[in-house]
Structures are given as structure tokens and as C-alpha cells.
Coordinates of C-alpha atoms and ligand atoms in Angstrom, one line a residue:
Chain A
M249 CA -3.4 56.2 95.5
T250 CA -0.7 55.6 92.8
E251 CA -0.9 55.7 89.0
H252 CA 1.1 53.8 86.6
I253 CA 3.4 55.7 84.2
H254 CA 3.1 54.3 80.7
T255 CA 5.2 56.6 78.4
S256 CA 8.5 55.2 77.6
P257 CA 11.5 57.4 78.4
E258 CA 12.7 57.5 74.9
D259 CA 9.4 58.8 73.5
E260 CA 9.5 61.6 76.0
H261 CA 13.0 62.5 75.1
E262 CA 12.2 62.6 71.4
S263 CA 9.1 64.7 71.7
A264 CA 10.4 67.2 74.2
Y265 CA 13.7 68.2 72.8
S266 CA 14.7 66.8 69.4
G267 CA 12.4 69.0 67.5
L268 CA 14.6 72.0 66.9
L269 CA 15.9 70.8 63.5
V270 CA 12.7 69.8 62.0
N271 CA 12.1 71.9 58.9
D272 CA 8.9 73.4 60.2
A273 CA 7.7 76.4 58.3
H274 CA 6.3 78.0 61.5
W275 CA 9.5 77.7 63.4
A276 CA 13.2 77.8 63.0
F277 CA 13.3 78.1 59.3
G278 CA 10.1 79.8 58.6
T279 CA 9.6 83.5 58.2
D280 CA 10.1 85.6 61.4
F281 CA 7.8 88.3 60.5
E282 CA 4.0 88.0 60.7
D283 CA 1.9 90.9 59.5
P284 CA -0.2 91.8 62.6
L285 CA -3.0 93.0 60.4
A286 CA -3.0 89.9 58.2
G287 CA -6.6 89.0 57.3
V288 CA -8.2 92.3 58.5
D289 CA -9.8 94.7 56.0
T290 CA -7.4 97.9 56.1
T291 CA -9.1 100.0 53.5
I292 CA -9.9 103.5 54.8
P293 CA -13.6 104.1 55.1
D294 CA -15.2 106.5 52.7
G295 CA -14.8 110.1 53.5
V296 CA -12.2 109.6 56.2
D297 CA -9.0 111.6 56.1
A298 CA -6.0 109.2 56.1
A299 CA -3.8 111.5 58.3
T300 CA -6.6 111.9 60.8
L301 CA -7.1 108.1 61.0
A302 CA -3.3 107.5 61.3
T303 CA -2.8 110.0 64.1
Y304 CA -5.8 108.9 66.0
A305 CA -4.6 105.3 65.8
L306 CA -1.2 106.5 66.9
M307 CA -2.6 108.2 70.0
L308 CA -4.3 105.1 71.1
G309 CA -1.3 103.0 70.2
D310 CA 1.1 105.2 72.0
D311 CA -1.1 105.0 75.2
S312 CA -0.9 101.2 75.2
L313 CA 2.8 101.1 74.2
V314 CA 4.0 103.4 77.0
M315 CA 1.6 102.0 79.7
S316 CA 2.6 98.4 78.7
H317 CA 6.3 99.3 79.0
R318 CA 5.8 100.8 82.6
I319 CA 3.8 97.8 83.7
S320 CA 6.4 95.4 82.2
E321 CA 8.9 97.0 84.6
W322 CA 7.1 95.2 87.3
T323 CA 8.0 91.7 86.0
S324 CA 10.0 90.0 88.7
N325 CA 9.3 92.8 91.2
A326 CA 5.7 92.3 92.2
P327 CA 4.6 91.6 95.8
D328 CA 3.7 88.0 95.0
L329 CA 4.0 85.6 92.1
E330 CA 0.3 85.8 91.3
D331 CA 0.7 89.6 90.9
D332 CA 3.8 89.2 88.9
I333 CA 1.8 87.0 86.5
A334 CA -1.2 89.3 86.4
L335 CA 0.9 92.4 85.8
S336 CA 2.8 90.7 83.0
N337 CA -0.6 89.8 81.5
I338 CA -1.7 93.3 81.6
A339 CA 1.5 94.5 79.9
L340 CA 1.1 91.8 77.3
D341 CA -2.4 92.7 76.4
L342 CA -1.6 96.4 76.0
L343 CA 1.5 95.5 74.0
G344 CA -0.7 93.4 71.6
Q345 CA -3.0 96.4 71.3
A346 CA 0.0 98.7 70.6
R347 CA 1.3 96.5 67.9
L348 CA -2.1 96.5 66.1
L349 CA -2.7 100.2 66.5
L350 CA 0.7 101.3 65.4
A351 CA 0.4 98.9 62.4
R352 CA -2.9 100.5 61.6
A353 CA -1.5 104.0 61.8
A354 CA 1.3 103.2 59.5
K355 CA -1.0 101.4 57.0
A356 CA -3.4 104.4 57.0
D357 CA -0.6 106.9 56.3
E358 CA 2.9 105.8 55.5
S359 CA 4.2 109.3 55.9
I360 CA 4.0 109.2 59.6
V361 CA 6.6 106.2 59.7
P362 CA 10.2 107.3 60.5
R363 CA 12.4 106.7 57.6
L364 CA 15.0 104.0 58.2
P365 CA 18.1 103.3 56.2
E366 CA 17.4 101.7 52.8
G367 CA 16.8 97.9 53.1
S368 CA 16.0 98.0 56.9
P369 CA 13.8 94.9 57.6
A370 CA 12.0 96.7 60.6
P371 CA 8.2 96.5 60.1
P372 CA 6.5 99.8 60.3
E373 CA 5.0 99.4 63.7
D374 CA 8.5 98.8 65.1
A375 CA 9.8 101.8 63.2
L376 CA 7.1 103.8 65.0
A377 CA 7.8 102.3 68.4
F378 CA 11.6 102.4 68.2
F379 CA 12.6 105.2 66.0
R380 CA 10.5 108.2 67.2
E381 CA 11.5 111.0 69.7
A382 CA 9.5 111.7 72.9
H383 CA 7.9 114.7 71.4
Q384 CA 6.5 112.6 68.5
L385 CA 4.6 110.3 71.0
R386 CA 1.0 111.1 71.5
N387 CA 0.2 109.2 74.6
V388 CA -1.6 110.7 77.7
R389 CA 0.8 111.7 80.5
L390 CA -0.8 109.3 82.9
A391 CA 0.8 106.4 81.1
E392 CA 4.4 107.5 81.1
L393 CA 5.0 108.2 84.9
V394 CA 7.9 106.6 86.5
N395 CA 6.5 103.6 88.5
G396 CA 6.0 104.0 92.2
D397 CA 4.9 101.5 94.8
F398 CA 2.3 98.8 94.2
A399 CA -0.4 101.2 95.3
E400 CA 0.6 103.5 92.6
A401 CA 0.4 100.7 90.1
T402 CA -3.1 99.8 91.4
V403 CA -4.4 103.3 91.0
R404 CA -2.8 103.9 87.6
V405 CA -4.1 100.7 86.1
L406 CA -7.5 101.4 87.6
L407 CA -7.7 104.9 86.2
F408 CA -6.2 103.9 82.8
S409 CA -8.4 100.9 82.3
V410 CA -11.6 102.5 83.5
W411 CA -11.1 105.3 81.0
R412 CA -9.9 103.1 78.2
L413 CA -12.6 100.6 78.6
A414 CA -15.3 103.3 78.4
L415 CA -13.6 104.4 75.1
F416 CA -13.2 101.1 73.7
E417 CA -16.8 100.1 74.4
R418 CA -17.7 102.9 72.0
L419 CA -14.9 102.3 69.6
R420 CA -16.3 98.9 68.8
E421 CA -18.7 100.7 66.4
S422 CA -15.9 102.5 64.5
R423 CA -16.3 102.5 60.8
D424 CA -12.7 101.5 60.6
H425 CA -12.5 97.7 60.7
V426 CA -9.2 97.5 62.5
L427 CA -10.1 100.0 65.2
A428 CA -13.4 98.2 65.7
A429 CA -11.6 94.8 65.9
V430 CA -8.9 96.1 68.3
A431 CA -11.7 97.6 70.5
A432 CA -13.8 94.4 70.5
K433 CA -10.9 92.4 71.7
G434 CA -9.6 95.2 74.0
V435 CA -12.9 95.4 75.8
K436 CA -12.4 92.0 77.2
E437 CA -8.9 92.6 78.1
L438 CA -9.5 96.0 79.8
A439 CA -12.4 94.6 81.8
Y440 CA -9.9 92.2 83.3
H441 CA -7.4 94.9 83.9
R442 CA -10.0 97.0 85.6
D443 CA -11.3 94.2 87.8
Y444 CA -7.8 93.3 88.9
A445 CA -6.9 96.9 89.9
A446 CA -10.4 97.5 91.4
R447 CA -10.0 94.4 93.7
W448 CA -6.6 95.6 94.9
F449 CA -7.9 99.1 95.3
V450 CA -10.6 97.9 97.7
T451 CA -8.2 95.5 99.4
L452 CA -5.5 98.1 100.0
A453 CA -8.2 100.6 101.2
H454 CA -9.5 98.2 103.8
G455 CA -6.3 96.2 104.5
T456 CA -4.0 97.9 107.1
D457 CA -3.4 101.6 108.0
E458 CA -0.3 101.5 106.0
S459 CA -1.9 100.1 102.9
R460 CA -4.7 102.7 103.2
R461 CA -2.2 105.5 103.5
R462 CA -0.2 104.4 100.5
L463 CA -3.4 104.1 98.5
L464 CA -4.6 107.6 99.2
T465 CA -1.1 109.0 98.6
A466 CA -1.1 107.3 95.1
Y467 CA -4.7 108.4 94.5
D468 CA -4.0 112.0 95.2
A469 CA -0.8 111.9 93.2
L470 CA -2.4 110.4 90.1
W471 CA -5.8 112.2 90.2
P472 CA -4.5 115.4 88.6
L473 CA -3.9 113.5 85.4
W474 CA -7.4 112.2 85.3
P475 CA -9.1 115.1 83.4
E476 CA -6.5 115.1 80.7
L477 CA -7.9 111.6 79.7
F478 CA -11.2 113.4 78.7
D479 CA -9.7 116.4 76.8
T480 CA -10.8 116.5 73.2
H481 CA -7.8 117.0 70.8
P482 CA -8.7 118.3 67.4
V483 CA -7.6 114.9 65.8
E484 CA -10.0 113.1 68.2
A485 CA -12.7 115.5 67.3
A486 CA -12.1 115.0 63.6
A487 CA -11.9 111.1 64.1
A488 CA -15.2 111.1 66.0
E489 CA -16.9 113.3 63.4
A490 CA -15.8 110.9 60.6
G491 CA -17.2 107.9 62.6
V492 CA -13.9 106.2 63.2
G493 CA -13.0 107.5 66.6
V494 CA -14.5 108.4 69.9
D495 CA -14.4 111.9 71.4
P496 CA -13.1 111.2 75.0
A497 CA -15.2 113.9 76.5
T498 CA -18.3 112.0 75.7
V499 CA -17.3 109.0 77.8
R500 CA -16.4 110.9 80.9
E501 CA -19.7 110.4 82.7
A502 CA -19.7 106.7 82.1
A503 CA -16.1 106.3 83.3
E504 CA -16.6 108.4 86.4
G505 CA -19.7 106.4 87.2
V506 CA -17.6 103.2 87.2
L507 CA -14.9 104.9 89.3
D508 CA -17.4 106.2 91.9
Q509 CA -18.5 102.7 92.5
V510 CA -14.9 101.7 93.2
L511 CA -14.3 104.6 95.4
A512 CA -17.5 104.0 97.3
A513 CA -16.5 100.3 97.9
A514 CA -13.2 101.6 99.1
D515 CA -14.8 104.2 101.3
I516 CA -12.7 107.0 99.6
E517 CA -14.0 110.4 98.7
R518 CA -13.5 111.8 95.1
S519 CA -10.2 113.7 95.2
E520 CA -10.3 117.6 95.2
A521 CA -6.7 117.8 93.7
P522 CA -6.7 120.2 90.7
R523 CA -5.8 119.1 87.3
R524 CA -2.2 119.2 86.2
S525 CA -1.5 121.9 83.5
G526 CA 0.5 121.5 80.4
V527 CA 3.2 123.5 78.8
L528 CA 1.8 126.5 77.0
G529 CA -1.4 124.6 76.9
R530 CA -0.1 121.5 75.4
T531 CA -0.2 118.0 77.0
G532 CA 0.4 114.4 76.0
R533 CA -1.8 114.2 73.0
D534 CA 0.1 117.2 71.6
G535 CA 3.5 115.5 72.1
M536 CA 4.3 117.5 75.2
H537 CA 5.4 115.0 77.9
G538 CA 7.1 114.9 81.3
E539 CA 11.0 114.5 81.7
P540 CA 11.0 110.7 82.3
L541 CA 9.5 109.7 78.9
S542 CA 12.6 110.4 76.9
R543 CA 14.7 108.4 79.4
M544 CA 12.2 105.6 79.1
L545 CA 12.5 105.7 75.3
A546 CA 16.3 105.8 75.4
E547 CA 16.2 102.4 77.2
M548 CA 13.4 101.0 75.2
Q549 CA 14.9 101.9 71.8
S550 CA 18.6 101.3 72.5
V551 CA 19.0 97.9 70.9
A552 CA 16.7 98.6 68.0
R553 CA 18.5 101.9 67.2
A554 CA 21.9 100.3 67.5
H555 CA 21.0 97.9 64.8
P556 CA 18.7 99.7 62.4
M557 CA 19.5 97.0 59.7
G558 CA 19.0 94.2 62.2
Q559 CA 16.7 91.2 61.8
W560 CA 14.8 90.3 64.9
Chain B
M33 CA -6.9 53.9 101.8
T34 CA -3.1 54.1 102.5
L35 CA -1.2 52.4 105.2
A36 CA -0.4 55.8 106.7
E37 CA -4.1 56.4 107.4
A38 CA -4.8 53.2 109.4
P39 CA -3.8 54.3 112.9
S40 CA -5.5 51.3 114.6
E41 CA -3.2 48.7 113.3
T42 CA 0.1 50.6 113.1
P43 CA 2.2 48.7 110.7
S44 CA 5.8 48.3 111.5
E45 CA 8.3 50.7 110.1
Q46 CA 9.7 47.8 108.2
A47 CA 6.3 46.9 106.6
L48 CA 5.9 50.6 105.5
E49 CA 9.3 50.7 104.1
A50 CA 8.8 47.5 102.2
H51 CA 5.5 48.8 100.8
F52 CA 7.3 52.1 99.7
E53 CA 10.2 50.2 98.1
A54 CA 7.8 47.9 96.3
T55 CA 5.9 51.0 94.9
I56 CA 9.2 52.4 93.6
A57 CA 10.2 49.1 92.2
R58 CA 7.0 48.9 90.2
N59 CA 7.7 52.5 88.8
D60 CA 4.4 53.6 90.4
R61 CA 4.1 57.1 92.0
I62 CA 4.3 58.0 95.6
E63 CA 1.4 60.3 96.5
P64 CA 1.3 62.9 99.3
R65 CA -0.6 60.8 101.7
D66 CA 1.5 57.7 101.3
W67 CA 4.1 56.8 103.8
M68 CA 7.6 57.8 102.8
P69 CA 11.0 57.6 104.5
E70 CA 12.0 61.0 106.0
G71 CA 15.1 61.1 103.9
Y72 CA 13.0 60.7 100.7
R73 CA 10.8 63.6 101.9
R74 CA 13.7 65.8 102.8
T75 CA 15.5 65.2 99.5
L76 CA 12.3 65.9 97.6
V77 CA 11.7 69.1 99.5
R78 CA 15.2 70.3 98.9
Q79 CA 15.1 69.4 95.2
I80 CA 11.6 70.8 94.4
A81 CA 12.3 74.0 96.3
Q82 CA 15.6 74.4 94.7
H83 CA 13.9 74.0 91.3
A84 CA 11.1 76.5 92.3
H85 CA 13.7 79.0 93.4
S86 CA 15.5 78.6 90.1
E87 CA 12.4 79.4 88.2
I88 CA 11.9 82.6 90.1
I89 CA 15.6 83.8 90.2
G90 CA 15.7 82.7 86.5
M91 CA 13.2 85.5 85.7
Q92 CA 15.9 88.1 86.3
P93 CA 18.6 87.5 83.7
E94 CA 16.1 87.5 80.9
G95 CA 13.9 90.1 82.6
N96 CA 16.9 92.3 82.2
W97 CA 16.1 92.7 78.6
I98 CA 12.4 93.1 78.6
T99 CA 12.6 96.8 78.6
R100 CA 15.1 96.8 75.7
A101 CA 13.6 94.1 73.4
P102 CA 14.3 95.4 69.8
S103 CA 10.9 94.7 68.3
L104 CA 7.4 94.6 69.6
R105 CA 7.0 91.0 68.7
R106 CA 10.2 90.0 70.5
K107 CA 9.1 92.0 73.5
A108 CA 5.8 90.1 73.7
I109 CA 7.7 86.7 73.3
L110 CA 10.2 87.6 76.1
L111 CA 7.6 89.0 78.5
A112 CA 5.4 85.9 78.0
K113 CA 8.4 83.7 78.6
V114 CA 9.4 85.4 81.8
Q115 CA 5.8 85.2 82.9
D116 CA 5.8 81.4 82.2
E117 CA 8.8 81.1 84.5
A118 CA 6.8 82.7 87.4
G119 CA 4.1 80.1 86.6
H120 CA 6.6 77.3 86.9
G121 CA 7.6 78.6 90.2
L122 CA 4.1 78.6 91.3
Y123 CA 3.4 75.0 90.2
L124 CA 6.6 73.8 91.9
Y125 CA 6.0 75.6 95.2
S126 CA 2.6 74.0 95.1
A127 CA 4.1 70.5 94.7
A128 CA 6.5 71.2 97.6
E129 CA 3.4 72.3 99.7
T130 CA 2.1 68.8 99.3
L131 CA 5.1 67.7 101.4
G132 CA 4.1 70.0 104.2
V133 CA 6.2 73.1 103.7
S134 CA 4.7 76.4 102.7
R135 CA 5.7 78.7 100.0
T136 CA 6.3 81.5 102.6
E137 CA 8.7 79.2 104.4
L138 CA 10.5 78.2 101.2
I139 CA 10.8 81.8 100.1
E140 CA 12.3 82.7 103.5
L141 CA 14.9 79.9 103.0
L142 CA 15.8 81.4 99.6
I143 CA 16.0 84.9 100.7
S144 CA 18.2 83.9 103.8
G145 CA 20.5 82.0 101.5
R146 CA 19.8 78.7 103.2
Q147 CA 18.5 77.1 100.0
K148 CA 20.1 77.3 96.6
Y149 CA 18.9 77.9 93.1
S150 CA 20.6 76.8 89.8
S151 CA 24.0 78.5 89.4
I152 CA 23.4 79.2 85.7
F153 CA 21.3 82.3 86.7
N154 CA 24.4 83.9 88.3
Y155 CA 25.8 84.5 84.9
P156 CA 25.1 88.0 83.5
T157 CA 23.0 88.7 80.3
L158 CA 25.1 91.2 78.3
S159 CA 23.4 91.4 74.9
Y160 CA 20.0 90.6 73.3
A161 CA 21.5 87.5 71.8
D162 CA 21.7 86.1 75.4
V163 CA 17.9 86.0 75.3
G164 CA 18.1 83.6 72.4
T165 CA 21.1 81.6 73.8
I166 CA 19.4 81.2 77.2
G167 CA 16.3 79.8 75.5
W168 CA 18.3 77.4 73.3
L169 CA 21.0 76.2 75.7
V170 CA 19.7 77.0 79.2
D171 CA 16.1 75.9 78.7
G172 CA 17.5 73.2 76.5
A173 CA 19.7 71.8 79.3
A174 CA 16.8 72.3 81.7
I175 CA 14.7 70.1 79.5
C176 CA 17.3 67.4 79.4
N177 CA 17.4 67.5 83.2
Q178 CA 13.6 67.7 83.5
V179 CA 12.2 65.4 81.0
P180 CA 13.3 62.3 83.0
L181 CA 11.7 64.0 86.1
C182 CA 8.3 63.7 84.5
R183 CA 8.7 60.1 85.5
T184 CA 10.1 60.9 88.9
S185 CA 8.6 58.7 91.8
Y186 CA 6.8 61.6 93.5
G187 CA 3.4 62.1 91.9
P188 CA 2.8 65.9 92.4
Y189 CA 6.4 66.6 91.3
G190 CA 6.2 64.5 88.2
R191 CA 2.9 66.0 87.2
A192 CA 4.2 69.6 87.6
M193 CA 7.2 68.6 85.5
I194 CA 5.0 67.4 82.7
R195 CA 3.5 70.9 82.4
V196 CA 6.8 72.7 82.9
C197 CA 8.6 70.6 80.3
K198 CA 6.0 71.4 77.5
E199 CA 6.6 75.1 78.2
E200 CA 10.3 74.9 78.4
S201 CA 10.5 73.2 75.0
F202 CA 8.4 76.0 73.7
H203 CA 11.0 78.4 75.1
Q204 CA 13.8 76.5 73.6
R205 CA 12.3 76.8 70.2
Q206 CA 11.7 80.5 70.6
G207 CA 15.3 81.1 71.7
Y208 CA 16.6 79.1 68.9
E209 CA 14.4 80.9 66.5
L210 CA 15.7 84.2 67.7
L211 CA 19.3 83.1 67.1
M212 CA 18.4 81.9 63.7
T213 CA 16.8 85.1 62.8
M214 CA 19.8 87.1 64.1
M215 CA 22.2 84.9 62.1
R216 CA 20.4 85.9 58.9
G217 CA 20.8 89.6 59.9
T218 CA 23.9 91.7 60.0
D219 CA 27.6 90.8 60.7
E220 CA 27.4 92.5 64.0
Q221 CA 24.3 90.4 64.9
R222 CA 26.1 87.2 64.0
A223 CA 29.2 88.3 66.1
M224 CA 26.8 88.9 68.9
V225 CA 25.3 85.4 68.7
Q226 CA 28.7 83.8 68.6
E227 CA 30.0 85.8 71.6
S228 CA 26.8 84.9 73.5
V229 CA 27.2 81.2 72.7
D230 CA 30.9 81.4 73.8
R231 CA 29.8 82.7 77.1
F232 CA 27.0 80.3 77.8
W233 CA 28.1 77.0 76.5
W234 CA 30.3 76.0 79.5
P235 CA 27.9 77.3 82.1
A236 CA 25.1 75.2 80.3
L237 CA 27.2 72.1 80.6
M238 CA 27.6 72.9 84.4
M239 CA 23.9 72.8 84.7
F240 CA 24.0 68.9 84.8
G241 CA 26.0 69.1 88.0
P242 CA 29.4 67.9 88.9
P243 CA 30.9 64.7 87.2
D244 CA 29.3 61.5 88.6
A245 CA 32.5 60.6 90.5
D246 CA 32.0 63.8 92.6
S247 CA 28.3 63.6 93.0
P248 CA 27.6 61.9 96.3
N249 CA 23.9 62.2 96.4
T250 CA 23.2 60.7 92.9
A251 CA 23.1 57.1 93.9
Q252 CA 20.5 57.4 96.7
S253 CA 18.3 59.7 94.5
M254 CA 18.5 57.2 91.7
A255 CA 17.6 54.3 94.0
W256 CA 14.5 56.3 95.2
G257 CA 13.5 57.1 91.7
I258 CA 13.8 60.8 92.4
K259 CA 16.5 61.1 89.8
R260 CA 16.5 58.8 86.6
N261 CA 19.8 59.5 85.0
T262 CA 23.2 60.4 86.2
N263 CA 24.8 63.9 85.6
D264 CA 27.2 62.6 83.1
E265 CA 24.6 60.7 81.1
L266 CA 22.5 63.8 80.8
R267 CA 25.4 66.0 79.9
Q268 CA 26.4 63.6 77.1
K269 CA 23.0 63.7 75.7
F270 CA 22.9 67.4 75.8
V271 CA 26.2 67.7 74.0
D272 CA 25.1 65.2 71.3
M273 CA 21.9 67.0 70.6
S274 CA 23.4 70.5 70.6
V275 CA 26.2 69.9 68.1
P276 CA 24.0 69.4 65.0
Q277 CA 21.9 72.4 66.2
A278 CA 25.0 74.6 66.5
E279 CA 26.0 73.5 62.9
A280 CA 22.5 74.5 61.6
L281 CA 22.8 77.7 63.3
G282 CA 26.2 78.4 62.0
V283 CA 28.0 79.0 65.4
T284 CA 31.1 77.3 66.7
L285 CA 30.9 75.6 70.2
P286 CA 33.9 76.9 72.1
D287 CA 35.4 73.5 72.9
P288 CA 38.6 72.5 71.1
E289 CA 38.2 68.9 72.4
L290 CA 34.8 68.5 70.9
R291 CA 34.7 65.7 68.3
W292 CA 32.6 62.8 67.3
N293 CA 33.9 59.4 68.7
E294 CA 32.9 56.8 66.1
E295 CA 33.6 53.9 68.5
R296 CA 31.3 55.3 71.3
G297 CA 28.7 56.6 68.9
Q298 CA 28.9 59.9 70.9
H299 CA 30.8 63.1 71.1
D300 CA 34.0 63.5 73.2
F301 CA 34.1 66.9 74.9
G302 CA 36.1 68.9 77.4
Q303 CA 35.2 69.6 81.0
P304 CA 33.9 73.0 82.1
D305 CA 35.8 74.9 84.9
W306 CA 34.6 73.1 87.9
E307 CA 36.4 75.6 90.2
E308 CA 34.4 78.5 88.7
F309 CA 31.3 76.3 89.2
M310 CA 32.0 75.8 92.9
Q311 CA 32.6 79.5 93.3
G312 CA 29.1 80.1 92.0
V313 CA 27.6 77.4 94.2
K314 CA 29.4 79.1 97.2
G315 CA 27.8 82.4 96.4
N316 CA 30.8 84.0 94.7
G317 CA 29.6 84.0 91.1
P318 CA 29.3 87.1 89.0
C319 CA 25.7 87.9 89.8
N320 CA 24.9 85.9 93.1
A321 CA 24.9 89.0 95.1
Q322 CA 22.9 90.9 92.6
R323 CA 20.2 88.3 92.1
M324 CA 19.7 87.8 95.8
A325 CA 19.5 91.5 96.4
H326 CA 16.9 91.9 93.8
R327 CA 14.8 89.0 95.2
R328 CA 15.1 90.2 98.7
R329 CA 14.2 93.8 97.8
A330 CA 11.1 92.8 95.7
H331 CA 10.0 90.5 98.6
E332 CA 10.5 93.2 101.2
D333 CA 8.9 95.9 99.1
G334 CA 5.8 93.6 98.8
A335 CA 5.5 92.9 102.5
W336 CA 3.0 95.7 103.2
V337 CA 0.9 94.5 100.3
R338 CA 0.8 90.8 101.5
E339 CA 0.0 92.1 104.9
A340 CA -2.9 94.2 103.6
A341 CA -4.3 91.2 101.7
T342 CA -4.1 89.0 104.8
A343 CA -5.7 91.7 107.0
Y344 CA -8.5 92.3 104.5
A345 CA -9.2 88.7 104.1
A346 CA -9.5 88.4 107.9
K347 CA -11.9 91.3 108.0
Q348 CA -14.0 89.7 105.3
R349 CA -14.2 86.5 107.2
G350 CA -15.1 88.3 110.4
A351 CA -17.8 90.2 108.6
S352 CA -19.4 87.1 107.0
A353 CA -19.1 85.0 110.3
Ligands
FE2_243 FE1 10.9 77.3 83.6
FE2_244 FE1 11.9 78.3 80.5

């Protein structure tokens, strides 16, 4: 079977690579900054404290910012091309969530945005991502761990997405339009992340002796950080009280129900490992992190900080 | 029904060859089940595999900057671009598989150094401007090379290239847009862009391969319709397109011999350092060892995962049988 090729060579050349100098508003000569919140109602709902809303959005935004970064470190390192693509997808989804949530935080309360030199073109969500110190980040500690092997990535994505999906399912009803919109979109993304990780969890559990051993090692290593995901920080309690946020303690049962199904399919018992304590009672949500986060930020922020007046 | 499928009346080698030549002459596609000369198949496998390997190795130089992208928007664009390159690798390995070689075999050939990838990826990325320059010049040169391949005589390859080319031209626009944006920024950013263009201009010209006079395989590949233009023709086209783009950007291309030739209606330009090119091809370029070590490590680190997937699939089949 053969097919005839109709397109003339010149047409193809023209369309594929002579478009760079077209004065196209969306491209080369257009504006380089799109407001991620364009078209969304950003008014603060009645009776909601702006600082509470901003800090709550920051917490959820930092979770996705840091988790996305760690997963993006897998790009070009995954076991197979399909997984490289899938992990990049997960990182991209979380990055998209981070951008919206940090922009939401900044819009709700400008005072949380680091001050850059006068005239810096960096948008507020970038100022938040690239110009804060580790202790100013509010992410849960599960997100920030240094990457391990593929079993570690599988378990971490599973725990993170099962927890976050349970949160976002409820956050869809937030009185804040931005948070509700982020959650509505995020639910679909997180369901995919969870299914991807759950499939690998079961595959590694029943694959070879080595894959099961590695999976159990990763599971035991990460389990101590699971309870922290359901701690209620005062900001989360206040956001839930105001009808804009979700108290994580209230989704624990739903999340563990889902996790138990995956564990059952993998023939793995619920871990007995005790929870990891904090420092003087403070953990990720309080800005208390492990050692590797500041190193991760040093790398992530290096170019942005070297050019605070830069246009990107 | 193709000739190759009619075993009862085995046509002579000559008749098959004549049919093949006639298909090529009509500019029709050769499809996987059609008879093809062994040399044609071998050449295609080599070219498609080399192309697929280039996509995969090409993830590294830009991947080098994912964790340092200076804005959330740029990070998303870069991550998506590198992900696209993995996708290109997938389509191309699939096209090669239609010629009877598996992805596993081809990756083995890459990792053991028996098959090559484009030498451009053996240059280091040293600043964020390189992300833009690679999009503009490297994806740009790749497009010049690849657009004619959309009409290549082998069907699955041509169709893969149509998809790849669309995405490459998107990458080129995004790279150019990054450089444009940086040029509107600070003096330091403008210097960074110029320095990056200085480093990548000549390697980009090398992407079209050695001058025609030194390219022994070109004639056969053109006769078979695998290649549609000579190296020098494509290089000329690339230079002619890039000059006005460089002007619009406000950068100087680092070639003192570059000037418009009224008579030819094309630019005259200098020659890249072909000795340096050959060193890269031989494995002695600045990042050959690093790129290969990275690929080998990622592949070896993933071995237990691939084995687990295979074992699990086998158990599943056993359970359902
Ligand atoms: Fe590509
Ligand atoms: Fe590309």
C-alpha cells in the first residue's frame, strides 16, 4: 500500500520555518507575561481574612511547587521513555497548580510577596517562588525529600496524590473562586497521578523479588511523613472555618480508605513505622524543613536571583 | 496485496527491484510490507535510529536547566519541550520497529556506542540563554533538515516526521521568543544572548553534515528518496533564513565572511571548523562522555523496573490463561 504525497516542498518549507518574523501578537513581538489569573474572579469572599486566605493558598502552592521540582528532576532519568513522559506530565500539572496558587496568594495579600528592587518585572508568583528562603516555604515535608529510586518516586507520588486528591475533592466547594477553580481542574490531574503511581505500586509489589524489596523499603521510609499530611495548622483551621479551605484532618479517613485498597492489591500491610517528629513541635506547614530544601532552592532560584531585574 | 506477500509466484529479484524503483520514481511511499533492497532498509534503520537517539540524548542539554528555569512560566515551557523530545524519540523508535528492529536493540546500540546521535548535543549548555538559542538555532536547523524528510520515501518515517516537525517549529518559536524577551531585559541578559549565539552558531551549521564533496552517502540516499536535499543546499537555506532573524533579534552572527551575494541571491558564509566536528563524531567532543554516561546510568538504573514490569505482565498472562 502506498499513498501519494501531494504537498509541494516549497509550501512545507514556508509553513514550517519561516514564521518567526511574522508580527504575531501572541508570539515573538507580543507580551511575554500572561496573568495566570486572567478572567477569574479574585475578590476575597465576605468575612474572609486576607492574610489567612493568602497563607492557605501559599501552603497548597508550596506543596505543588516543591513536589513538581523534585519530580522534574526525573526528566531524562526515568526507567523508560513512557515513564519519562508521564513523570514530566505530573511535574507540569503540579507546576501549573503552583503558579495559580502562588498568584492567588499574592493577589489576596500583597504583603506576603518578597520585595524586589524597584522596577523588577518579575510577576508576584515568581517573586514568591524564587525570592523566599526555605523557612518561608510552607510545604509538607513529604514533598521536599531528595529523590531516591523509582520505587521511592512511586510511593511518594502515590501518598502525595491520594492525600491531595482527597483535599481537592472538597476544595472544589471553596467560597474562593480561584481555589475552587484550581481544585476542580486539579482533581482530574491528581486522579491521573494517583492511578499512574498506584499501577506502578502494584506492579512493583508483584514484579520481582528485587522490585518488591525496593518498594517496601521506600514505603517504610516515606510512611513516617504520612501523618503530617493530616495535621491541622491554625491557618488551615481558620481557612476551613471561613469556608475557603479544607481541614486536612477531615479527609484522613477518605484518603486512607483509598490507600488501603492499593495496599491490598499490592498485598502489603499498613506500615507500623512511627510518625516523624518536627523541631520543637514545628513541621513543614510552620516553615520547618529538612536540610535538603535550602539546597534545592539554591539551585532553583539561582538564575532568577542573579537577575532580579531580568525579563524572562 | 504486495509482491512480497505472494510466495507462490516468487517474482525475480529484478522484478521486485523494478517495482521498488518505479514506486520511488512516482514519489509514492514505500510501506513496511513492501519489498525493499537490503541497503535501503539498512540505511533507513541507521538514519531513523540515529534520529531517535538524537531526540533522547537531546533531552540532556536543555534538561540541564529545568531545575534552574528563572520563572514558573519558563520552567513549564522548558519541561514541556524536553518532554516533547522524549515523545519524538518514541515515534521514531516505533518507525524503526516497522523495519524489524526493536527499541531495546536500538537503545543497546546507542549505549554501547555502536550507533551515533547528532553531534550538536555534545556541546554544553552554559547559561539560560542557551535554552533559547537551542530552540532558535538547533531546533531551527533540525526543522530545515527534517521538513524535507516529511516527503521521504519510507511511509512510517515520513509520517513520524510530519508530527515531529510541527512540534519542532513550536520549539523554535518558543526559543526565539525567549531570546527576544531577554534582549528587552538587562545589559547582562543581552550579553548572555550574544555569547550564547556566538557559541552555537557554528555547531548549528555543522548539523547539516559535512560539505557535499565530503559526504559519500548523500548520492545514494537521494536516489532512494530517503534524503531530498544535499547538506550544502540545506545549510545555505538555514543561513539565508537565520540572517534576518538575527537582525530582528539584535545579535551579531559570529562570521566575518557572512554577506549578501547579490548575484547568487543568497548569502556567502564561512565554513565551520570541520576538524572539531570530526572530533565530536569520533566521541571526543566536550560532552560526549558525559551524555553517554548519563544515558547509560539512567538505562541501568531502570533495568530492575523494566524487569519487574515484564515479570508482572507475565504473571498476569499466566493468571488469566
Ligand atoms: Fe525533537
Ligand atoms: Fe525540539
